[in-house]
mmCIF file of C-alpha atoms in Angstrom:
data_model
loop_
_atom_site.group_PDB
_atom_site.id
_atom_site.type_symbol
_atom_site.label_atom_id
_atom_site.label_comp_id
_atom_site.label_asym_id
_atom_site.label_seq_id
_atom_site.Cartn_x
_atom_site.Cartn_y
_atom_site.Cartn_z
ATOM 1 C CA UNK A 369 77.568 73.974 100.105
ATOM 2 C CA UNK A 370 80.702 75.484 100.812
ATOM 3 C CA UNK A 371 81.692 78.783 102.543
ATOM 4 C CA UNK A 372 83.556 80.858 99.509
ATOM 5 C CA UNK A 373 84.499 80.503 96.196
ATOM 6 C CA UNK A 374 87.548 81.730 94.591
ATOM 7 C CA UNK A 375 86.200 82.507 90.645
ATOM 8 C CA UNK A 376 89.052 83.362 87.979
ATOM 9 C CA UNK A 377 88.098 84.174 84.867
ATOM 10 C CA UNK A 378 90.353 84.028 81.937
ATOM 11 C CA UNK A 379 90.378 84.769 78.456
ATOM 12 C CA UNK A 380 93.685 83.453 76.351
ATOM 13 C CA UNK A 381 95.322 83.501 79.887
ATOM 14 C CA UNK A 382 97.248 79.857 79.578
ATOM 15 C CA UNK A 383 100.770 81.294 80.266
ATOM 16 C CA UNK A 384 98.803 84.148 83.261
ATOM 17 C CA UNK A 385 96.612 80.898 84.597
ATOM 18 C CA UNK A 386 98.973 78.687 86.289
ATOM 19 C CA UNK A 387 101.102 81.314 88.339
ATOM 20 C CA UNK A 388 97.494 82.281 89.869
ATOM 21 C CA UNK A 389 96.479 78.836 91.188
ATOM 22 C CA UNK A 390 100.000 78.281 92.517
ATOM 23 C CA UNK A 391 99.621 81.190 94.602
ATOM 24 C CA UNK A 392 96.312 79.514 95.561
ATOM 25 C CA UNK A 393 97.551 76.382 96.458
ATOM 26 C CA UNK A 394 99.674 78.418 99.144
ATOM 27 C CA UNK A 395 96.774 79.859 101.171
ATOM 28 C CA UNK A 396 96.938 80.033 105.035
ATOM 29 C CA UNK A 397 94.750 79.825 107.806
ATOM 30 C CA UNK A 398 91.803 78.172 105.840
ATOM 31 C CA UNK A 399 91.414 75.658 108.586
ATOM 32 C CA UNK A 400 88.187 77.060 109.978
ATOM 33 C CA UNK A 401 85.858 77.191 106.828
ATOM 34 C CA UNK A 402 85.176 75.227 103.413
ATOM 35 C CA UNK A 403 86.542 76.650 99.997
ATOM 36 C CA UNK A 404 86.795 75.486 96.459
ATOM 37 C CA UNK A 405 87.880 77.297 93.407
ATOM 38 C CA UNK A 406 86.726 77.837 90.003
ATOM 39 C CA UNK A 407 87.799 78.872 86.395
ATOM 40 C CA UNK A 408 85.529 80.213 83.739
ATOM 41 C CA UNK A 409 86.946 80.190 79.965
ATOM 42 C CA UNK A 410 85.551 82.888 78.199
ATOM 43 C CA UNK A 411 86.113 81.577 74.870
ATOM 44 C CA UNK A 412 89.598 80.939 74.807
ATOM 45 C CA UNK A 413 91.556 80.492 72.165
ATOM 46 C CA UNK A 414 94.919 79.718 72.910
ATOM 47 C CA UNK A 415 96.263 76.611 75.276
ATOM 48 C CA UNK A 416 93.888 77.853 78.398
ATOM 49 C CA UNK A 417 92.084 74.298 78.270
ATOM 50 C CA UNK A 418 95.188 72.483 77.862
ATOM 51 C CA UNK A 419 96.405 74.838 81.251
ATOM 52 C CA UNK A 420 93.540 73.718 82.936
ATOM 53 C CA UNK A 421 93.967 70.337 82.470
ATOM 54 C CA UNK A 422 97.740 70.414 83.898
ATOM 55 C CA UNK A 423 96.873 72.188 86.803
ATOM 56 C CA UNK A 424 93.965 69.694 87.496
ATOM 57 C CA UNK A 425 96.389 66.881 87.823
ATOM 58 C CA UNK A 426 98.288 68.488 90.781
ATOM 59 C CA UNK A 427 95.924 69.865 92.655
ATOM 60 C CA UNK A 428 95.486 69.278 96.412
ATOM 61 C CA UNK A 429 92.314 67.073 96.795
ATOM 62 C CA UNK A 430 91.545 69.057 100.126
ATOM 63 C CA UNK A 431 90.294 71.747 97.756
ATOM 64 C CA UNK A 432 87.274 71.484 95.098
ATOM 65 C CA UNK A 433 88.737 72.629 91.891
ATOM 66 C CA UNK A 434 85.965 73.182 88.808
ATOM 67 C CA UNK A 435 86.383 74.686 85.468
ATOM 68 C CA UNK A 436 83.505 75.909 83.362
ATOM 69 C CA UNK A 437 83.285 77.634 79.545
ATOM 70 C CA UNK A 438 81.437 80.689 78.809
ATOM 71 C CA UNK A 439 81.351 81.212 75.221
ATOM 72 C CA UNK A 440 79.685 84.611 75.423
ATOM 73 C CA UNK A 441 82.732 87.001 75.414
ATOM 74 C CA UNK A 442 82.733 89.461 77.778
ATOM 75 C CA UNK A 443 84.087 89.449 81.773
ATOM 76 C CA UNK A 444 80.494 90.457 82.650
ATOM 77 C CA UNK A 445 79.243 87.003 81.119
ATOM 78 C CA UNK A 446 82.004 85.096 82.701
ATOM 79 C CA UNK A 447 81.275 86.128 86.405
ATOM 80 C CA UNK A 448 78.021 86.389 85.503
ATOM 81 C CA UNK A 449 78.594 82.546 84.925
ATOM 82 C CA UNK A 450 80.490 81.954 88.272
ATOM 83 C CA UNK A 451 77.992 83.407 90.007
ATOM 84 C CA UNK A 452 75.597 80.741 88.424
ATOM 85 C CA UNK A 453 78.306 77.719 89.352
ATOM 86 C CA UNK A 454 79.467 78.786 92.874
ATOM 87 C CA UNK A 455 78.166 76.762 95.667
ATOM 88 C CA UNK A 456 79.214 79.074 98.750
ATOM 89 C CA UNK A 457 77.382 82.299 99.852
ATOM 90 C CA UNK A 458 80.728 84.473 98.739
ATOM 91 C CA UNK A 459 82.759 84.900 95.576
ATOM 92 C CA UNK A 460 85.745 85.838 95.248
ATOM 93 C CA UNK A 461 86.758 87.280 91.801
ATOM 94 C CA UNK A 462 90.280 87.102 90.715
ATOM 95 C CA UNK A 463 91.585 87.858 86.985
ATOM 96 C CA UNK A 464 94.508 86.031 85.663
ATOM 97 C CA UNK A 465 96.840 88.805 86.239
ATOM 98 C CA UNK A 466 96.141 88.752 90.143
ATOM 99 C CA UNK A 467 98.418 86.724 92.209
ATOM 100 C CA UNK A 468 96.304 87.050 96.058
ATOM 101 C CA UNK A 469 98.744 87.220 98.992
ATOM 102 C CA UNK A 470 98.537 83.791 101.115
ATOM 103 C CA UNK A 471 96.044 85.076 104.022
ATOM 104 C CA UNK A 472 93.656 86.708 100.952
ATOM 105 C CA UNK A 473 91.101 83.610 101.328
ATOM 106 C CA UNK A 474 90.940 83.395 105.027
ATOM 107 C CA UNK A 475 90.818 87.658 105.432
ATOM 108 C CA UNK A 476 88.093 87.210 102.775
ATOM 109 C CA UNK A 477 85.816 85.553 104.960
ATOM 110 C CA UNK A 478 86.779 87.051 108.000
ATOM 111 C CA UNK A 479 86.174 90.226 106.986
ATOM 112 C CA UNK A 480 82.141 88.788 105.653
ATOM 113 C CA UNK A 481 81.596 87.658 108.886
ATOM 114 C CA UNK A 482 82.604 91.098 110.877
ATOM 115 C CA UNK A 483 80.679 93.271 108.201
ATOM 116 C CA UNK A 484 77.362 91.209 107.451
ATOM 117 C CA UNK A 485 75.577 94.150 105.666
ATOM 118 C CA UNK A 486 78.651 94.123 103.239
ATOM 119 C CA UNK A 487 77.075 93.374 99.694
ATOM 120 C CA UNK A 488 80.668 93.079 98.250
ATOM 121 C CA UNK A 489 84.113 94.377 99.181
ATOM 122 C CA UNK A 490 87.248 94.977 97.401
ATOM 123 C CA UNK A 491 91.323 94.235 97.888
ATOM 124 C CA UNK A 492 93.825 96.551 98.470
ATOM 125 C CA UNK A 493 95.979 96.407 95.110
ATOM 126 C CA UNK A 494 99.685 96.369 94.381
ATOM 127 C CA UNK A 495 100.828 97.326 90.583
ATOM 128 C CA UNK A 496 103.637 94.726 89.272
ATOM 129 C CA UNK A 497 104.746 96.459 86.320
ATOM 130 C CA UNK A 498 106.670 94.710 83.092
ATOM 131 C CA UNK A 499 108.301 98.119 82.230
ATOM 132 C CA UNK A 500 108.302 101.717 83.811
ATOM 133 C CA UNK A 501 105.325 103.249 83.843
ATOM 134 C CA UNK A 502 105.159 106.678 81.728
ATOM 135 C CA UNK A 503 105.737 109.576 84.092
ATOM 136 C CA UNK A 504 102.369 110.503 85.880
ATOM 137 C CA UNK A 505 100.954 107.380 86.028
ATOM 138 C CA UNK A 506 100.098 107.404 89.165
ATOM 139 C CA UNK A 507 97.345 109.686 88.155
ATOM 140 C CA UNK A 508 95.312 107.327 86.367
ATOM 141 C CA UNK A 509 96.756 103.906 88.271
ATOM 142 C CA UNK A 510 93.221 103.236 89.973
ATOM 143 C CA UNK A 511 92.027 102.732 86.215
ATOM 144 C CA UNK A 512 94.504 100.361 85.858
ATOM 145 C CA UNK A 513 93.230 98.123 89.313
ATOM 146 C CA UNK A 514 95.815 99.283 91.273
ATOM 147 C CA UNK A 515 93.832 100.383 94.876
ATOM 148 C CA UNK A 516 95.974 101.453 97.998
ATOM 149 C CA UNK A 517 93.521 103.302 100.535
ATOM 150 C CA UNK A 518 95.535 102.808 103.181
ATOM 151 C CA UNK A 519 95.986 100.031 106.005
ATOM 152 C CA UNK A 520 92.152 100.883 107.723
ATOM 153 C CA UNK A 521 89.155 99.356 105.840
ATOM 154 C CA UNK A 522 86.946 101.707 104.296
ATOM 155 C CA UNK A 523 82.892 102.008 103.277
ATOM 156 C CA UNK A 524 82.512 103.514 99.731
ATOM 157 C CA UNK A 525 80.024 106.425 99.957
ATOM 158 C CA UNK A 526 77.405 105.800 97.852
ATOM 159 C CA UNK A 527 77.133 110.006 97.010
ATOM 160 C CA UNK A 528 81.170 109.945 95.695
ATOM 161 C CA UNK A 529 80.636 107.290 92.714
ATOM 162 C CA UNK A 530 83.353 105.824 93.398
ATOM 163 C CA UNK A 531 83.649 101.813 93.417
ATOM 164 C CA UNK A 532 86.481 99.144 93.376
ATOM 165 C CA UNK A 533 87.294 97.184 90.584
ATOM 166 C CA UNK A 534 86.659 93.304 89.852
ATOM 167 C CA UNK A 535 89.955 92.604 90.466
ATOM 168 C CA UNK A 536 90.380 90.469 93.559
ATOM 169 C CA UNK A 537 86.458 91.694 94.816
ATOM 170 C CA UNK A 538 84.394 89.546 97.034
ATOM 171 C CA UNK A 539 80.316 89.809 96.301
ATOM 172 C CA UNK A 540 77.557 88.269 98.588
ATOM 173 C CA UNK A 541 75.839 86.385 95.974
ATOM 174 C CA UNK A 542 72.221 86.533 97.209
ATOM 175 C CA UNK A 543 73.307 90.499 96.763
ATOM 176 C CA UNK A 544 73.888 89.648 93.226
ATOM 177 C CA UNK A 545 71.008 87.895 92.382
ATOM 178 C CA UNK A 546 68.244 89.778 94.179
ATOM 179 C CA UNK A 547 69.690 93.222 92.555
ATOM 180 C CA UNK A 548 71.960 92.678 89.361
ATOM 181 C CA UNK A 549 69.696 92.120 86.114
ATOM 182 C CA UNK A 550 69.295 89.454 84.449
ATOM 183 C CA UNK A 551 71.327 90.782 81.417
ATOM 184 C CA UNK A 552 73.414 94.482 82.123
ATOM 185 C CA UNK A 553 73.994 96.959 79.698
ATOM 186 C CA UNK A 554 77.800 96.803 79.518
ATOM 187 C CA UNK A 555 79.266 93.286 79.121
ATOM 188 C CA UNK A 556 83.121 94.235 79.290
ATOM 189 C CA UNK A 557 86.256 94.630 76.742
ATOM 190 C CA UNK A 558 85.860 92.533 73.814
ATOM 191 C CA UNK A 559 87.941 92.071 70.489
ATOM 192 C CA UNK A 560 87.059 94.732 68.579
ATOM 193 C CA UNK A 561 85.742 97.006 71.346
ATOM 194 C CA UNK A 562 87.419 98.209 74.516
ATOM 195 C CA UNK A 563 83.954 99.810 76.491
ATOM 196 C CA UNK A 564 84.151 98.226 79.920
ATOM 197 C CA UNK A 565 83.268 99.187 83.090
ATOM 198 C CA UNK A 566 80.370 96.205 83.670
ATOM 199 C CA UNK A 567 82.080 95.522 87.161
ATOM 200 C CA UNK A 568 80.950 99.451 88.373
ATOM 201 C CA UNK A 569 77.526 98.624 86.802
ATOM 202 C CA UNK A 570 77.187 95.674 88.810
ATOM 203 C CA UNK A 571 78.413 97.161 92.453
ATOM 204 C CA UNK A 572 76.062 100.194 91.412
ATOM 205 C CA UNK A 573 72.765 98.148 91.480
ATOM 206 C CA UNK A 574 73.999 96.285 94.477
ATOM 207 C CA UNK A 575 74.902 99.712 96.649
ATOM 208 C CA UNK A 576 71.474 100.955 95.633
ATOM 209 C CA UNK A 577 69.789 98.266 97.418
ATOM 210 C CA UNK A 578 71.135 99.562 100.632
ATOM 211 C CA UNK A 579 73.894 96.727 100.703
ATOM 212 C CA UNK A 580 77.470 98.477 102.161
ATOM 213 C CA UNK A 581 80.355 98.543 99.662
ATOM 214 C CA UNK A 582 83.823 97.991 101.390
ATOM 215 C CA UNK A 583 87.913 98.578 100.835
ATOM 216 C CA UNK A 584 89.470 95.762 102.988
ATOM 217 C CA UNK A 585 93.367 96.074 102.651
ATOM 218 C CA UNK A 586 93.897 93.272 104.533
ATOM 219 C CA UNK A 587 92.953 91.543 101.198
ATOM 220 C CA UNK A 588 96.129 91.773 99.545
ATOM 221 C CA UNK A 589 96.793 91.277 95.500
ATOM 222 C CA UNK A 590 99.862 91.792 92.902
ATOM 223 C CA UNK A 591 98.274 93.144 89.715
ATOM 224 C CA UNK A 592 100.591 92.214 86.819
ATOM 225 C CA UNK A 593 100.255 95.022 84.331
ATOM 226 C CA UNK A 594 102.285 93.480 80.987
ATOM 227 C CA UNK A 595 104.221 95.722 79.107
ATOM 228 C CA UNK A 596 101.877 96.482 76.167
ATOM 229 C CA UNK A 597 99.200 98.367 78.634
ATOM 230 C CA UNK A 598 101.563 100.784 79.411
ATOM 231 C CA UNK A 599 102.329 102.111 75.829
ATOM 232 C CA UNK A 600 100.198 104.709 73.602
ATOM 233 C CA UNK A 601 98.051 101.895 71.097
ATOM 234 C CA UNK A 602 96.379 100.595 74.413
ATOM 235 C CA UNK A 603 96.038 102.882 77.243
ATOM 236 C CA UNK A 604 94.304 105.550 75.249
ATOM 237 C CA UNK A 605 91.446 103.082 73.787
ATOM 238 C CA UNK A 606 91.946 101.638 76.969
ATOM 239 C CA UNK A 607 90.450 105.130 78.564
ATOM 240 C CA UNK A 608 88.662 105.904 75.696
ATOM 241 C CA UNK A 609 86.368 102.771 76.578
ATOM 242 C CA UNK A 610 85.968 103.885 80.375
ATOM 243 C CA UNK A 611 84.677 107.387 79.469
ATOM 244 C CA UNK A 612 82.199 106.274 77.153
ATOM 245 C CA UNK A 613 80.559 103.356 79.626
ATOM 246 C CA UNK A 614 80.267 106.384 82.011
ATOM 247 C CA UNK A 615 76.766 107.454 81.038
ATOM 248 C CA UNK A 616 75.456 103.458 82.262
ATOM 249 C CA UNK A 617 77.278 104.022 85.511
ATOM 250 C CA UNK A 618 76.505 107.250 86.468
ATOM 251 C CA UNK A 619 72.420 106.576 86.223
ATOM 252 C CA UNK A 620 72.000 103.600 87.733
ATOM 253 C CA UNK A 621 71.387 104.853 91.190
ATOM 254 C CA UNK A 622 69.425 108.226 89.724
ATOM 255 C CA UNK A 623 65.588 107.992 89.628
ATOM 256 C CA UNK A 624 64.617 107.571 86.112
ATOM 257 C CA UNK A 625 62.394 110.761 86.326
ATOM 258 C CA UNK A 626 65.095 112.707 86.953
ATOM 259 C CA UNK A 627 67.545 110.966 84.454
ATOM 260 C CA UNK A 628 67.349 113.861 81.470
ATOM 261 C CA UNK A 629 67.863 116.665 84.050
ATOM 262 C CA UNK A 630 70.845 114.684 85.499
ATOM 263 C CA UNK A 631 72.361 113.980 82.210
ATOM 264 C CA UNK A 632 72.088 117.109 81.377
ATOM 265 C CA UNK A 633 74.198 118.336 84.698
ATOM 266 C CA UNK A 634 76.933 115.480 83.654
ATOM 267 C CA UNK A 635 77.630 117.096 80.737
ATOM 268 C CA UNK A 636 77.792 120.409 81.564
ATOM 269 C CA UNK A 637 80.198 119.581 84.096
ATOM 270 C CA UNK A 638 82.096 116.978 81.919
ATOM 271 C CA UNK A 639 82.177 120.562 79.367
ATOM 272 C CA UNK A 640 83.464 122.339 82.059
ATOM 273 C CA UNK A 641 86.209 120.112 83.057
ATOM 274 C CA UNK A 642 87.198 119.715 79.250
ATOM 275 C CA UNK A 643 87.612 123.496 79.256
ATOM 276 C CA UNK A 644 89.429 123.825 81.906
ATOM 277 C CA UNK A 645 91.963 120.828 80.876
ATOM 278 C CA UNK A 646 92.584 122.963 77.201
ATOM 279 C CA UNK A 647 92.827 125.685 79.314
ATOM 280 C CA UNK A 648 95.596 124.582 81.660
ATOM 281 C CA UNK A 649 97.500 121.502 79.486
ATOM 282 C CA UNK A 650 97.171 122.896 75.664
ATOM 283 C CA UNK A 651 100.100 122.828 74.715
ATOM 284 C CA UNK A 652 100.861 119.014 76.630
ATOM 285 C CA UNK A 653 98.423 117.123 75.501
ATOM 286 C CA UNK A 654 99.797 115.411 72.438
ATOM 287 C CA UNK A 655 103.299 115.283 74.112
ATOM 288 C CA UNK A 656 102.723 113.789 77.559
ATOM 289 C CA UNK A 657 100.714 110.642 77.051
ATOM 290 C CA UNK A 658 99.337 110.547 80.412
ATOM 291 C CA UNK A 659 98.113 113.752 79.897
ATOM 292 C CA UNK A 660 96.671 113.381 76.477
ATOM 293 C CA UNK A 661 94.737 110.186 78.392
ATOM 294 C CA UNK A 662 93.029 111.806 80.960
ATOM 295 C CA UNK A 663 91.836 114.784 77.952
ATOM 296 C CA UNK A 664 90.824 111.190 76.383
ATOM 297 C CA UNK A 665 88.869 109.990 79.195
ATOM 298 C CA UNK A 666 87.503 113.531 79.742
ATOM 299 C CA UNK A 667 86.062 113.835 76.020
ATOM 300 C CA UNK A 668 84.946 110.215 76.049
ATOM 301 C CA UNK A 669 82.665 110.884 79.269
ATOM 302 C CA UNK A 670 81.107 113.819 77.527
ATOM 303 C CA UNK A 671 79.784 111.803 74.221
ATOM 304 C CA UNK A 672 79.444 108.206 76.423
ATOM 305 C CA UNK A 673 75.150 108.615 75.874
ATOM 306 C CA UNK A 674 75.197 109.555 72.264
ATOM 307 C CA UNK A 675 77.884 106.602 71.396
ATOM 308 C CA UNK A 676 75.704 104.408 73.824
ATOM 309 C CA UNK A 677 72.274 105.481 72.214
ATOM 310 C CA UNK A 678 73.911 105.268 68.815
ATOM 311 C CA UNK A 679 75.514 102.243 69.253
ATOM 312 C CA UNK A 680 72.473 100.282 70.455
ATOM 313 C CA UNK A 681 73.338 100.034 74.140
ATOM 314 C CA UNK A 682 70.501 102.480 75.421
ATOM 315 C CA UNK A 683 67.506 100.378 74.137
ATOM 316 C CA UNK A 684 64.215 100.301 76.102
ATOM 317 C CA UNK A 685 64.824 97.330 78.054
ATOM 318 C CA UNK A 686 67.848 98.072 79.290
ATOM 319 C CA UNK A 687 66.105 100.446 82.228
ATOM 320 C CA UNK A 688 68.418 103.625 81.171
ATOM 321 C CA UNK A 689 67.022 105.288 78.701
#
């Protein structure tokens, strides 16, 4: 038994992996508690073994290092799977784009032990950008895992729906494993398909058990955001895929009797807001991308149960019919 876990989970990440556990090998003020750290590979197929392996060789025997392979793709399996593997009551999730700040352990489990009813909590987030950003971006950045709420820590509201991303979060597991299902409806970005959102799912069955949802900013990370995200060809599937994992996310925490007369309300208001954007951007939406992604996300939202019904994701089972 150990006192945290630091989980990174990595798919084709051998030239992301290495900078990550150097900046883990760096960590301060861990005197006082027990850590280890572990890698899942979700299905790899580059040189991510081969990375592992290397960075196994150096590492400081003070500090249990484990890697594991998930071969179900999808980030939901693979912290599904660290959840499974840790051996401390908290893990904390960081992908191999997020470089923590030296103190990010140590605040991580101070912060635990000042908020016990904390189910999970999230880092404050710093963009580190390969190229300029389009103009705007800052509009959409907190899609992108970049979170700065300011210096205070903050308890989400469970009434505003809105949630931090996986990206350098810390979950309680028992939180996890007396409220998450067994298998969730969304599973995460996959080759082929860019729906996501499986870490809002997740934090949404775990606030509606009463657990608290935090912002701690004295969690610090450096979100590396590659060149390629930034241009047309991905961020628009890239939105695409959050509006239409919407419907999953916004019913969790609605009574299922009252699930038709609430989806119901989402779209009207998702119609509305659609309107409105033609209304006021018609003429800017194919020439300003950032623009033309938010009308994206907008029209994605609408249609998210239909493509989720027709696509299979809505089956009996699931709980959100």
């Amino acid at each position: 038994m150990v006192d945290f876990t630091v989980a990174i989970c990595t798919y084709n990440g051998a030239n992301r992996l290495p900078e990550v556990l150097e900046n883990l090998k760096k960590q301060v003020n861990t005197e006082g508690f027990s850590w280890e750290v572990i890698v899942i590979d979700n299905n790899s197929n580059d040189d991510t073994p081969q990375a592992i392996a290397i960075a196994r060789e150096t590492w400081p025997a003070s500090i249990p290092f484990h890697a594991y392979f998930e071969s179900q793709q999808g980030a939901g399996f693979a912290r599904k799977k660290a959840i499974c593997e840790a051996r401390s009551p908290l893990v904390g999730f960081l992908d191999d784009d997020n470089l923590p700040e030296p103190n990010w352990v140590a605040a991580a489990v101070q912060f635990a032990r000042e908020h016990p009813q904390a189910g999970a909590y999230g880092s404050q987030i710093h963009g580190a950008f390969e190229a300029e950003p389009p103009p705007n971006f800052r509009r959409i950045q907190s899609l992108f895992a970049i979170i700065e709420r300011g210096s205070q820590p903050l308890c989400y509201d469970p009434k505003s729906n809105l949630l931090p991303p996986s990206a350098g979060l810390v979950v309680r597991k028992q939180a996890w494993l007396d409220n998450v299902p067994e298998r969730c409806i969304l599973s995460g970005r996959i080759p082929g398909s860019m729906l996501t959102s499986e870490d809002l799912e997740v934090l949404s069955y775990i606030q509606k058990s009463d657990w608290e949802i935090w912002y701690n900013p004295a969690m610090e990370i450096e979100h590396k955001i590659g060149r390629s995200r930034l241009q047309r060809a991905y961020l628009l599937p890239f939105l695409r895929g959050i509006g239409l994992s919407r419907y999953v996310t916004r019913m969790v925490r609605i009574p299922p009797s009252l699930r038709p007369l609430a989806a119901i309300v989402y779209m009207v208001n998702d119609l509305r807001k659609i309107l409105q954007y033609l209304l006021k951007y018609r003429t800017q939406i194919k020439n300003d991308l950032i623009i033309e992604g938010e009308f994206e996300l907008l029209t994605s939202s609408f249609i998210s149960p239909f493509y989720l019904w027709k696509h299979g994701y809505l089956k009996k089972e699931s709980g959100i019919p």
